[in-house]
């Protein structure tokens, strides 16, 4: 029975569109669609619903087709093939080779393997652009095992299941086994499953459908969970990343069965399988240092362009300051980089930026909060040179001519201000300043009553003392002064006006008070 099944599939692969339509019409299936859709439909029919009548019809169509070619034999023995093998080295840049059936080297997976999966039962539709997924910097694609294929619901149930059957080639198995381990049990070469929206307008990011579950052979694969949300009213987010299936697969010529369970809530999703090599942040950094360094002269020309005088602007920019501290980790820059699409000159550290995106990929510039993907990153050659020459400053300033200068001197002056001190007081006969006592006695001393003791506010080591003001005095002292002034006025009224005081300043001098 297995030999007849393989022979029937090989016959179906040699059919033209008219033969496929006759076969599908014989069993009451839809005859519309492109040839690869008809082939997929017919092969699924042979795989799951093959009956003696169907096999007889396939043989009849095959003999009718090749009976017209008298120079060629009607049938020839064929090389046994694995009916579930999926061709995984499909070259996207070239067309699928058309191998004649009569030749002994027919390759069944090359012709239809990329369409053999339980996801291919699509309704008849016109040709439309294919779904594309965004390129992931940390995953270098080696082979495309399954092109993005739409998840089509089979009934009206909310929970749907879509199977996919394929096998790895010996070369792919060898790549996986010989790859190094990133972590214990995790190989660098992996088979990953990616899911996205079925939108053909632009490359799509990974997006999981609701209630997703992935089963590989007989075991369920772990899917990234939700990030907890600390903000009230904000739903937790789920990091949508490629799902690694390698540890649950048969690393041999045996077939692997993948079943995707998903919630059907109106949105359309597509799935794809890839053989990839996962990279680390250090590998991406090394690649960036190799191909992403911008020459210092080009960076200098960019500085001049930024500071060029704009005739329409009323404000002339004579310089721009750039910090040598990374805005991500508040440490001195080691590998200054930025995105070419960014309008600013400020850089961030490539080492920490790649490490953060390795853990949680966002690829957003920490300076301007705009997209900064890996393929747009550059290393600023001019700032790298400045970092090696200026080791004792945390900030520099670019000038109009493209030169630069550190601004550490300005910082030092601001840290230690030197201001003159104003001293208030009256001079005595010896030219020294004296201050009144706390209780109003101008000649009383604070340091004791000895004859040789110094008075409060007198000169110490040749420096004048400062006035001492007692802020603890209450309002009672001021009221006593007012009473004394009133008594003096009464005495003045009784005895007559007091004689005028003599001016203590020589003639021709005026007090500045």
mmCIF file of N, CA and C in Angstrom, residues 34 42 92 145 256 273 434:
data_model
loop_
_atom_site.group_PDB
_atom_site.id
_atom_site.type_symbol
_atom_site.label_atom_id
_atom_site.label_comp_id
_atom_site.label_asym_id
_atom_site.label_seq_id
_atom_site.Cartn_x
_atom_site.Cartn_y
_atom_site.Cartn_z
ATOM 1 N N UNK A 34 -4.601 28.450 -8.407
ATOM 2 C CA UNK A 34 -3.344 28.309 -9.135
ATOM 3 C C UNK A 34 -2.886 26.855 -9.119
ATOM 4 N N UNK A 42 -4.652 18.139 -4.332
ATOM 5 C CA UNK A 42 -4.662 16.763 -4.819
ATOM 6 C C UNK A 42 -3.772 15.863 -3.964
ATOM 7 N N UNK A 92 14.755 31.491 -2.726
ATOM 8 C CA UNK A 92 13.765 32.511 -3.029
ATOM 9 C C UNK A 92 14.098 33.292 -4.286
ATOM 10 N N UNK A 145 12.074 26.828 5.931
ATOM 11 C CA UNK A 145 11.417 25.529 5.964
ATOM 12 C C UNK A 145 9.959 25.615 5.537
ATOM 13 N N UNK A 256 8.592 15.369 11.428
ATOM 14 C CA UNK A 256 8.187 16.116 12.622
ATOM 15 C C UNK A 256 6.808 16.710 12.373
ATOM 16 N N UNK A 273 8.273 28.781 9.255
ATOM 17 C CA UNK A 273 9.329 28.005 9.900
ATOM 18 C C UNK A 273 10.664 28.332 9.238
ATOM 19 N N UNK A 434 34.960 98.302 65.552
ATOM 20 C CA UNK A 434 34.359 97.840 66.799
ATOM 21 C C UNK A 434 32.876 97.673 66.582
#
